[in-house]
Amino acid sequence: EAGVAQSPRYKIIEKRQSVAFWCNPISGHATLYWYQQILGQGPKLLIQFQNNGVVDDSQLPKDRFSAERLKGVDSTLKIQPAKLEDSAVYLCASSFTRAHTGELFFGEGSRLTVL
Amino acid sequence: QKEVEQNSGPLSVPEGAIASLNCTYSDRGSQSFFWYRQYSGKSPELIMSIYSNGDKEDGRFTAQLNKASQYVSLLIRDSQPSDSATYLCAVRRRYGSNRLAFGKGNQVVVIP
């Protein structure tokens, strides 16, 4: 079974530039998550989709971050304009269901460096 | 108050010893509790889940849950160098989005 795919793995940009990350979840997984993990911290949920609907985006900085999951499968996370504090690993995860027993499967992450 | 707190600093244990990790959470209605392991430069992977008070054992790992004290712990018995990693406590809220919130993690270093 293929895992969660993410691209690009690494991205370096200057502040005020834009960047986009792509995620393809495990086939059949209805729930997709984007987490931000800053060095030395635990993952922080940015947005959670159930199929193509947003379930939780309460911690997404909506003035600069946006995400979509148009056909209920793959997803894109965009940052525009980037700030220095956005330097982090962006982790995409998926699960079969958002029920309380669901295990999250993470992709390898996209490491962003903002200069 | 943070949703999930892991306050211990890096933990160094000799090979074969027991490593003990602790975690507290703020949402009393939380129902599901997890421990994820994250190797340096890698993504988190689930190693334990626990849903009811008491102990749950899986191989060398034991998770302990005390909902009254809002406390979760992880014991690693017979620690091996391959256990050297950061261990993330995660708690899933009961209502709303069932958001899975993570603590900052505890680094464990097993010394051969």
Coordinates of N, CA and C in Angstrom, one line a residue:
Chain A
E1 N 0.9 -1.2 0.0 CA 0.0 0.0 0.0 C 0.9 1.2 0.0
A2 N 0.6 2.1 -0.9 CA 1.4 3.4 -1.0 C 1.1 4.2 0.2
G3 N 2.1 5.0 0.7 CA 1.9 5.9 1.8 C 1.5 7.2 1.4
V4 N 1.5 8.2 2.3 CA 1.2 9.6 2.0 C 2.3 10.2 1.2
A5 N 2.0 10.8 0.1 CA 3.0 11.4 -0.7 C 3.0 12.9 -0.6
Q6 N 4.2 13.5 -0.5 CA 4.3 15.0 -0.4 C 5.4 15.5 -1.3
S7 N 5.1 16.7 -1.8 CA 6.2 17.4 -2.5 C 6.0 18.9 -2.4
P8 N 7.1 19.6 -2.6 CA 8.5 19.2 -2.6 C 9.0 18.7 -1.2
R9 N 10.1 18.1 -1.2 CA 10.6 17.7 0.1 C 11.3 18.9 0.8
Y10 N 11.9 19.7 0.0 CA 12.6 20.9 0.6 C 12.3 22.1 -0.3
K11 N 12.2 23.2 0.4 CA 12.0 24.5 -0.3 C 12.6 25.6 0.4
I12 N 13.4 26.4 -0.3 CA 14.0 27.6 0.3 C 13.5 28.8 -0.4
I13 N 12.9 29.8 0.3 CA 12.4 31.0 -0.4 C 12.8 32.2 0.5
E14 N 12.6 33.4 -0.1 CA 12.8 34.6 0.7 C 11.5 35.1 1.3
K15 N 11.6 35.8 2.4 CA 10.3 36.3 3.0 C 9.6 37.1 2.0
R16 N 8.3 37.1 2.1 CA 7.3 37.7 1.2 C 7.0 37.0 -0.1
Q17 N 7.8 35.9 -0.3 CA 7.5 35.1 -1.5 C 6.4 34.1 -1.2
S18 N 5.9 33.4 -2.2 CA 4.9 32.4 -2.0 C 5.4 31.0 -2.2
V19 N 4.7 30.0 -1.6 CA 5.1 28.7 -1.8 C 3.9 27.8 -1.7
A20 N 3.9 26.6 -2.4 CA 2.8 25.7 -2.3 C 3.3 24.3 -2.1
F21 N 2.6 23.6 -1.3 CA 2.9 22.2 -1.0 C 1.8 21.3 -1.4
W22 N 2.1 20.1 -1.9 CA 1.1 19.2 -2.4 C 1.2 17.9 -1.6
C23 N 0.0 17.3 -1.4 CA -0.1 16.1 -0.7 C -1.1 15.1 -1.3
N24 N -0.8 13.9 -1.4 CA -1.7 12.8 -1.9 C -1.8 11.8 -0.8
P25 N -3.0 11.6 -0.2 CA -3.1 10.7 0.9 C -3.2 9.3 0.5
I26 N -3.3 8.4 1.5 CA -3.4 7.0 1.2 C -4.8 6.8 0.6
S27 N -4.8 5.9 -0.4 CA -6.1 5.7 -1.1 C -7.2 5.2 -0.2
G28 N -8.3 5.9 -0.3 CA -9.5 5.5 0.5 C -9.6 6.3 1.9
H29 N -8.5 7.0 2.2 CA -8.6 7.8 3.4 C -9.4 9.1 3.2
A30 N -10.5 9.2 4.0 CA -11.4 10.3 3.9 C -10.9 11.6 4.5
T31 N -10.1 11.4 5.6 CA -9.6 12.6 6.4 C -8.2 12.9 6.0
L32 N -7.9 14.2 5.8 CA -6.6 14.7 5.5 C -6.3 15.8 6.4
Y33 N -5.0 15.9 6.9 CA -4.6 16.9 7.8 C -3.3 17.5 7.3
W34 N -3.2 18.8 7.6 CA -1.9 19.5 7.4 C -1.5 20.0 8.8
Y35 N -0.2 19.6 9.2 CA 0.4 20.0 10.4 C 1.6 20.8 10.1
Q36 N 1.9 21.8 11.0 CA 3.1 22.5 11.0 C 4.0 22.1 12.2
Q37 N 5.2 21.7 11.9 CA 6.1 21.3 13.0 C 7.4 22.2 12.9
I38 N 7.5 23.1 13.9 CA 8.6 24.0 14.0 C 9.7 23.2 14.8
L39 N 10.9 23.4 14.5 CA 12.0 22.7 15.1 C 11.9 22.7 16.7
G40 N 11.9 21.5 17.3 CA 11.9 21.4 18.7 C 10.5 21.4 19.3
Q41 N 9.5 21.5 18.4 CA 8.1 21.5 18.9 C 7.3 20.3 18.3
G42 N 6.2 20.1 18.9 CA 5.3 19.0 18.3 C 4.5 19.6 17.2
P43 N 4.0 18.7 16.4 CA 3.1 19.1 15.2 C 1.9 19.9 15.7
K44 N 1.6 20.9 15.0 CA 0.4 21.8 15.3 C -0.5 21.7 14.1
L45 N -1.8 21.3 14.4 CA -2.7 21.2 13.3 C -3.1 22.5 12.7
L46 N -2.9 22.6 11.3 CA -3.3 23.8 10.6 C -4.7 23.7 10.0
I47 N -5.0 22.5 9.4 CA -6.3 22.4 8.8 C -6.6 20.9 8.7
Q48 N -7.9 20.5 8.8 CA -8.3 19.1 8.7 C -9.5 19.1 7.7
F49 N -9.4 18.2 6.8 CA -10.5 18.0 5.8 C -11.1 16.7 6.0
Q50 N -12.4 16.6 5.8 CA -13.2 15.4 5.8 C -13.7 15.3 4.4
N51 N -13.2 14.4 3.5 CA -13.5 14.4 2.1 C -13.0 15.8 1.6
N52 N -13.9 16.6 1.0 CA -13.4 17.9 0.5 C -13.9 19.0 1.3
G53 N -14.5 18.7 2.5 CA -15.0 19.8 3.4 C -14.0 20.0 4.5
V54 N -13.9 21.3 5.0 CA -13.1 21.7 6.1 C -13.8 21.4 7.4
V55 N -13.1 20.6 8.2 CA -13.6 20.2 9.5 C -13.1 21.2 10.6
D56 N -11.8 21.5 10.5 CA -11.2 22.4 11.5 C -10.1 23.2 10.9
D57 N -10.2 24.5 10.9 CA -9.1 25.4 10.4 C -8.9 26.5 11.4
S58 N -9.2 26.2 12.7 CA -9.2 27.2 13.7 C -7.8 27.7 14.0
Q59 N -6.7 26.9 13.7 CA -5.4 27.4 13.9 C -4.6 27.7 12.6
L60 N -5.3 27.9 11.6 CA -4.7 28.3 10.3 C -4.6 29.8 10.2
P61 N -3.5 30.4 10.0 CA -3.4 31.8 9.9 C -3.9 32.2 8.5
K62 N -5.2 32.5 8.5 CA -5.9 32.7 7.2 C -5.5 33.9 6.4
D63 N -4.8 34.8 7.0 CA -4.3 36.0 6.3 C -3.2 35.6 5.3
R64 N -2.6 34.5 5.5 CA -1.4 34.1 4.7 C -1.5 32.7 4.2
F65 N -2.2 31.8 4.9 CA -2.2 30.4 4.6 C -3.6 30.1 4.0
S66 N -3.5 29.2 3.0 CA -4.8 28.7 2.4 C -4.6 27.2 2.0
A67 N -5.6 26.5 2.0 CA -5.5 25.1 1.7 C -6.8 24.6 1.0
E68 N -6.7 23.7 0.1 CA -7.8 23.2 -0.6 C -7.7 21.7 -0.9
R69 N -8.8 21.0 -1.0 CA -8.9 19.6 -1.3 C -10.1 19.4 -2.2
L70 N -9.8 19.8 -3.5 CA -11.0 20.0 -4.4 C -11.8 18.7 -4.7
K71 N -11.2 17.6 -4.9 CA -11.9 16.4 -5.3 C -11.9 15.4 -4.2
G72 N -11.6 15.8 -3.0 CA -11.6 14.9 -1.9 C -10.5 13.9 -1.9
V73 N -9.5 14.2 -2.7 CA -8.3 13.3 -2.7 C -7.1 14.1 -2.3
D74 N -6.3 14.6 -3.3 CA -5.1 15.3 -3.0 C -5.4 16.7 -2.5
S75 N -4.4 17.4 -1.9 CA -4.6 18.7 -1.3 C -3.4 19.5 -1.5
T76 N -3.6 20.8 -1.5 CA -2.5 21.8 -1.7 C -2.6 22.8 -0.5
L77 N -1.4 23.1 0.1 CA -1.3 24.1 1.1 C -0.5 25.2 0.6
K78 N -1.0 26.5 0.7 CA -0.2 27.6 0.1 C 0.1 28.6 1.2
I79 N 1.2 29.3 1.1 CA 1.6 30.3 2.0 C 2.0 31.5 1.1
Q80 N 1.3 32.7 1.4 CA 1.5 33.9 0.6 C 1.1 35.1 1.4
P81 N 2.0 36.0 1.8 CA 3.4 35.9 1.6 C 4.0 35.2 2.8
A82 N 5.2 34.6 2.6 CA 5.8 33.9 3.7 C 6.6 34.8 4.6
K83 N 6.6 34.4 5.9 CA 7.4 35.1 6.9 C 8.5 34.2 7.5
L84 N 9.4 34.8 8.1 CA 10.5 34.1 8.7 C 10.0 32.9 9.6
E85 N 9.0 33.3 10.4 CA 8.5 32.3 11.4 C 7.7 31.1 10.7
D86 N 7.6 31.2 9.4 CA 6.9 30.0 8.8 C 7.9 28.9 8.5
S87 N 9.2 29.1 8.8 CA 10.2 28.1 8.6 C 9.8 26.9 9.5
A88 N 9.6 25.8 8.8 CA 9.1 24.6 9.6 C 9.0 23.4 8.6
V89 N 8.6 22.3 9.1 CA 8.3 21.1 8.3 C 6.8 21.1 8.3
Y90 N 6.3 21.0 7.1 CA 4.8 20.9 6.9 C 4.5 19.4 6.6
L91 N 3.8 18.8 7.5 CA 3.4 17.4 7.5 C 2.0 17.2 7.0
C92 N 1.8 16.4 6.1 CA 0.5 16.0 5.6 C 0.2 14.6 6.2
A93 N -1.0 14.4 6.7 CA -1.3 13.1 7.2 C -2.7 12.7 6.8
S94 N -3.0 11.4 6.8 CA -4.4 11.0 6.4 C -4.8 9.9 7.3
S95 N -6.1 9.7 7.4 CA -6.7 8.6 8.2 C -8.0 8.2 7.5
F96 N -8.3 6.9 7.8 CA -9.5 6.4 7.2 C -10.8 7.1 7.6
T97 N -10.8 7.5 8.9 CA -11.9 8.1 9.5 C -11.5 9.1 10.5
R98 N -12.3 10.1 10.9 CA -11.9 11.0 11.9 C -12.5 10.5 13.3
A99 N -13.0 9.3 13.3 CA -13.5 8.8 14.6 C -12.3 8.6 15.6
H100 N -12.6 8.5 16.8 CA -11.6 8.6 17.9 C -10.6 7.5 17.8
T101 N -10.8 6.4 17.1 CA -9.8 5.4 17.1 C -8.9 5.5 15.9
G102 N -9.1 6.5 15.1 CA -8.4 6.6 13.8 C -6.9 6.9 14.0
E103 N -6.0 6.1 13.4 CA -4.6 6.4 13.4 C -4.3 7.3 12.2
L104 N -3.4 8.2 12.5 CA -2.9 9.1 11.4 C -1.6 8.5 10.8
F105 N -1.6 8.6 9.5 CA -0.4 8.2 8.7 C 0.2 9.4 8.1
F106 N 1.5 9.6 8.4 CA 2.1 10.9 8.0 C 3.0 10.7 6.7
G107 N 3.0 11.7 5.9 CA 4.0 11.7 4.8 C 5.4 12.1 5.4
E108 N 6.3 12.2 4.5 CA 7.7 12.5 4.9 C 7.9 14.0 5.2
G109 N 7.0 14.8 4.8 CA 7.0 16.2 5.2 C 7.7 17.0 4.1
S110 N 7.4 18.3 4.1 CA 8.0 19.3 3.3 C 8.7 20.4 4.2
R111 N 10.0 20.4 4.0 CA 10.8 21.3 4.9 C 10.9 22.7 4.2
L112 N 10.4 23.7 4.9 CA 10.4 25.1 4.3 C 11.4 25.9 5.1
T113 N 12.3 26.6 4.4 CA 13.2 27.6 5.0 C 12.9 28.9 4.4
V114 N 12.6 29.9 5.2 CA 12.3 31.3 4.8 C 13.5 32.1 5.2
L115 N 14.1 32.8 4.2 CA 15.3 33.6 4.5 C 14.9 35.1 4.5
Chain B
Q1 N -3.3 27.7 29.0 CA -2.9 26.3 29.2 C -2.8 25.5 27.9
K2 N -1.7 24.8 27.7 CA -1.6 24.1 26.5 C -2.5 22.8 26.5
E3 N -2.9 22.4 25.3 CA -3.8 21.2 25.3 C -3.1 20.0 25.8
V4 N -1.8 19.8 25.4 CA -1.0 18.7 25.8 C 0.4 19.2 26.2
E5 N 0.8 18.8 27.4 CA 2.1 19.2 27.9 C 3.0 18.1 28.2
Q6 N 4.2 18.2 27.7 CA 5.3 17.3 28.0 C 6.4 18.2 28.5
N7 N 6.7 18.2 29.7 CA 7.7 19.1 30.3 C 9.1 18.6 30.5
S8 N 9.3 17.3 30.4 CA 10.6 16.8 30.8 C 11.6 17.1 29.7
G9 N 12.9 17.3 30.1 CA 13.9 17.6 29.1 C 14.4 16.2 28.5
P10 N 15.5 16.3 27.8 CA 16.0 15.0 27.2 C 16.3 14.0 28.3
L11 N 15.9 12.7 27.9 CA 16.1 11.6 28.9 C 17.2 10.7 28.4
S12 N 18.2 10.5 29.2 CA 19.3 9.6 28.8 C 19.1 8.3 29.7
V13 N 19.1 7.2 29.1 CA 19.0 5.9 29.8 C 20.0 4.9 29.3
P14 N 20.5 4.1 30.2 CA 21.4 3.1 29.7 C 20.7 1.9 29.0
E15 N 21.3 1.3 28.1 CA 20.7 0.2 27.4 C 20.2 -0.9 28.4
G16 N 19.0 -1.3 28.2 CA 18.4 -2.3 29.1 C 17.6 -1.7 30.2
A17 N 17.7 -0.5 30.4 CA 16.9 0.2 31.5 C 15.5 0.6 31.1
I18 N 14.7 1.1 32.0 CA 13.4 1.5 31.7 C 13.4 3.0 31.5
A19 N 12.7 3.5 30.4 CA 12.5 4.9 30.2 C 11.1 5.2 30.5
S20 N 10.9 6.3 31.2 CA 9.5 6.7 31.6 C 9.2 8.1 31.2
L21 N 8.1 8.3 30.4 CA 7.7 9.5 29.9 C 6.3 9.9 30.3
N22 N 6.1 11.2 30.6 CA 4.9 11.7 31.1 C 4.2 12.7 30.3
C23 N 2.9 12.9 30.4 CA 2.2 13.8 29.6 C 0.9 14.2 30.3
T24 N 0.5 15.5 30.3 CA -0.8 15.9 30.9 C -1.6 16.6 29.8
Y25 N -2.9 16.6 29.9 CA -3.7 17.2 28.9 C -4.8 18.1 29.6
S26 N -5.3 19.1 28.9 CA -6.2 20.0 29.5 C -7.7 19.7 29.3
D27 N -8.0 19.1 28.2 CA -9.5 18.9 27.9 C -10.0 17.6 28.6
R28 N -10.8 17.8 29.7 CA -11.2 16.7 30.5 C -12.1 15.7 29.7
G29 N -12.7 16.2 28.6 CA -13.5 15.3 27.8 C -12.8 14.5 26.8
S30 N -11.5 14.6 26.7 CA -10.7 13.8 25.8 C -10.9 12.3 26.0
Q31 N -10.9 11.6 24.9 CA -11.3 10.1 25.0 C -10.2 9.2 24.5
S32 N -9.3 9.8 23.6 CA -8.3 8.9 22.9 C -6.9 9.5 23.1
F33 N -6.0 8.6 23.4 CA -4.6 9.0 23.8 C -3.6 8.2 23.0
F34 N -2.6 8.8 22.5 CA -1.7 8.1 21.6 C -0.2 8.5 22.0
W35 N 0.7 7.6 21.7 CA 2.1 7.9 21.7 C 2.7 7.7 20.3
Y36 N 3.3 8.7 19.8 CA 4.0 8.6 18.5 C 5.5 8.7 18.7
R37 N 6.2 8.0 17.9 CA 7.7 8.1 17.9 C 8.1 8.8 16.7
Q38 N 9.1 9.7 16.8 CA 9.6 10.4 15.7 C 11.2 10.4 15.7
Y39 N 11.7 9.7 14.8 CA 13.2 9.7 14.6 C 13.6 11.0 14.0
S40 N 14.8 11.4 14.3 CA 15.3 12.7 13.8 C 15.2 12.7 12.3
G41 N 14.6 13.8 11.8 CA 14.4 14.0 10.4 C 13.3 13.2 9.7
K42 N 12.6 12.4 10.5 CA 11.5 11.6 10.0 C 10.2 12.0 10.5
S43 N 9.1 11.4 10.0 CA 7.8 11.7 10.4 C 7.3 10.9 11.6
P44 N 6.3 11.4 12.3 CA 5.8 10.6 13.5 C 5.2 9.3 13.0
E45 N 5.3 8.3 13.9 CA 4.7 7.0 13.6 C 4.0 6.5 14.9
L46 N 2.8 6.0 14.8 CA 2.1 5.6 16.0 C 2.7 4.3 16.6
I47 N 2.9 4.4 18.0 CA 3.4 3.2 18.6 C 2.4 2.6 19.7
M48 N 1.6 3.5 20.2 CA 0.7 3.0 21.3 C -0.6 3.9 21.2
S49 N -1.7 3.3 21.5 CA -3.0 4.0 21.7 C -3.6 3.5 23.0
I50 N -4.3 4.3 23.7 CA -5.0 3.9 24.9 C -6.3 4.7 25.1
Y51 N -7.4 4.0 25.5 CA -8.7 4.7 25.5 C -9.3 4.7 26.9
S52 N -8.9 3.7 27.8 CA -9.5 3.6 29.1 C -8.5 3.6 30.2
N53 N -8.9 3.9 31.4 CA -8.0 4.0 32.5 C -7.3 2.7 32.7
G54 N -6.0 2.8 33.2 CA -5.2 1.7 33.5 C -4.0 1.5 32.6
D55 N -3.5 0.3 32.5 CA -2.3 0.1 31.7 C -2.7 -0.7 30.4
K56 N -1.9 -0.4 29.4 CA -2.0 -1.2 28.2 C -0.6 -1.6 27.7
E57 N -0.3 -2.8 27.5 CA 1.0 -3.3 27.2 C 1.1 -3.8 25.8
D58 N 2.2 -3.5 25.1 CA 2.4 -3.9 23.7 C 3.9 -4.2 23.6
G59 N 4.3 -5.4 23.8 CA 5.8 -5.7 23.7 C 6.5 -5.0 24.8
R60 N 7.5 -4.2 24.5 CA 8.3 -3.5 25.5 C 7.7 -2.2 25.9
F61 N 6.6 -1.8 25.3 CA 5.9 -0.6 25.6 C 4.7 -0.8 26.5
T62 N 4.6 0.1 27.5 CA 3.4 0.1 28.3 C 2.9 1.6 28.4
A63 N 1.6 1.8 28.0 CA 1.0 3.1 28.2 C 0.1 3.0 29.4
Q64 N 0.0 4.1 30.2 CA -0.8 4.2 31.4 C -1.6 5.5 31.3
L65 N -2.9 5.3 31.6 CA -3.8 6.4 31.5 C -4.6 6.6 32.8
N66 N -4.7 7.9 33.3 CA -5.4 8.2 34.5 C -6.2 9.5 34.1
K67 N -7.5 9.2 33.8 CA -8.3 10.3 33.3 C -8.7 11.3 34.4
A68 N -8.8 10.8 35.6 CA -9.1 11.7 36.7 C -8.0 12.8 36.9
S69 N -6.8 12.3 36.8 CA -5.6 13.2 36.9 C -5.2 13.8 35.6
Q70 N -5.9 13.4 34.5 CA -5.6 14.0 33.1 C -4.1 13.7 32.8
Y71 N -3.7 12.5 32.9 CA -2.3 12.1 32.9 C -2.1 10.8 32.0
V72 N -1.1 10.9 31.2 CA -0.8 9.7 30.3 C 0.7 9.5 30.4
S73 N 1.1 8.2 30.5 CA 2.5 8.0 30.5 C 2.9 6.8 29.6
L74 N 4.2 6.8 29.3 CA 4.7 5.7 28.5 C 6.0 5.1 29.1
L75 N 6.0 3.8 29.3 CA 7.2 3.1 29.8 C 7.8 2.3 28.7
I76 N 9.1 2.4 28.5 CA 9.8 1.6 27.6 C 10.7 0.7 28.4
R77 N 10.5 -0.6 28.4 CA 11.3 -1.5 29.1 C 12.4 -2.1 28.2
D78 N 13.5 -2.5 28.9 CA 14.7 -3.0 28.2 C 15.0 -2.1 27.0
S79 N 15.3 -0.9 27.3 CA 15.5 0.1 26.2 C 16.7 -0.3 25.3
Q80 N 16.5 -0.1 24.0 CA 17.5 -0.4 23.0 C 18.0 0.9 22.3
P81 N 19.2 0.9 21.8 CA 19.6 2.1 21.1 C 18.6 2.5 20.0
S82 N 17.9 1.6 19.4 CA 16.9 1.9 18.4 C 15.7 2.6 18.9
D83 N 15.6 2.7 20.2 CA 14.5 3.5 20.8 C 14.9 4.9 21.0
S84 N 16.1 5.3 20.6 CA 16.5 6.7 20.7 C 15.7 7.5 19.7
A85 N 14.9 8.4 20.1 CA 14.0 9.2 19.3 C 13.2 10.2 20.2
T86 N 12.4 11.0 19.5 CA 11.5 11.9 20.3 C 10.1 11.2 20.3
Y87 N 9.5 11.2 21.5 CA 8.2 10.6 21.7 C 7.2 11.7 22.0
L88 N 6.2 11.7 21.1 CA 5.1 12.7 21.1 C 3.9 12.1 21.7
C89 N 3.4 12.8 22.7 CA 2.1 12.5 23.3 C 1.0 13.2 22.5
A90 N -0.1 12.5 22.1 CA -1.2 13.1 21.4 C -2.5 12.8 22.0
V91 N -3.4 13.7 22.0 CA -4.7 13.6 22.6 C -5.8 14.0 21.6
R92 N -6.8 13.2 21.5 CA -7.9 13.5 20.5 C -9.1 14.0 21.3
R93 N -9.5 15.2 20.9 CA -10.7 15.8 21.6 C -11.9 15.0 21.3
R94 N -12.9 15.0 22.2 CA -14.0 14.2 22.0 C -15.1 14.8 21.1
Y95 N -15.2 16.1 21.2 CA -16.2 16.8 20.4 C -15.6 17.7 19.3
G96 N -16.5 18.2 18.5 CA -16.1 19.1 17.5 C -15.3 18.3 16.4
S97 N -14.2 18.8 16.0 CA -13.4 18.2 14.9 C -12.7 17.0 15.3
N98 N -12.7 16.6 16.6 CA -11.9 15.4 17.0 C -10.4 15.7 16.8
R99 N -10.0 17.0 16.9 CA -8.6 17.4 16.6 C -7.6 16.6 17.4
L100 N -6.6 16.1 16.7 CA -5.5 15.4 17.4 C -4.4 16.4 17.8
A101 N -4.3 16.7 19.1 CA -3.3 17.7 19.5 C -2.1 17.0 20.0
F102 N -0.9 17.5 19.7 CA 0.4 16.9 20.1 C 1.1 17.8 21.2
G103 N 1.8 17.1 22.0 CA 2.7 17.8 22.9 C 4.0 18.1 22.2
K104 N 5.0 18.7 22.8 CA 6.2 19.1 22.1 C 7.2 18.0 22.0
G105 N 6.9 16.9 22.7 CA 7.8 15.7 22.6 C 8.8 15.6 23.7
N106 N 9.3 14.4 23.9 CA 10.4 14.2 24.8 C 11.5 13.4 24.1
Q107 N 12.7 13.9 24.1 CA 13.8 13.1 23.4 C 14.3 12.1 24.4
V108 N 14.5 10.9 23.9 CA 15.1 9.8 24.6 C 16.3 9.4 23.9
V109 N 17.4 9.2 24.7 CA 18.7 8.8 24.2 C 19.1 7.5 25.0
V110 N 19.2 6.4 24.3 CA 19.6 5.2 24.9 C 21.1 5.0 24.7
I111 N 21.8 4.9 25.8 CA 23.3 4.8 25.8 C 23.7 3.3 25.8
P112 N 24.4 2.9 24.8 CA 24.8 1.5 24.7 C 25.8 1.1 25.9

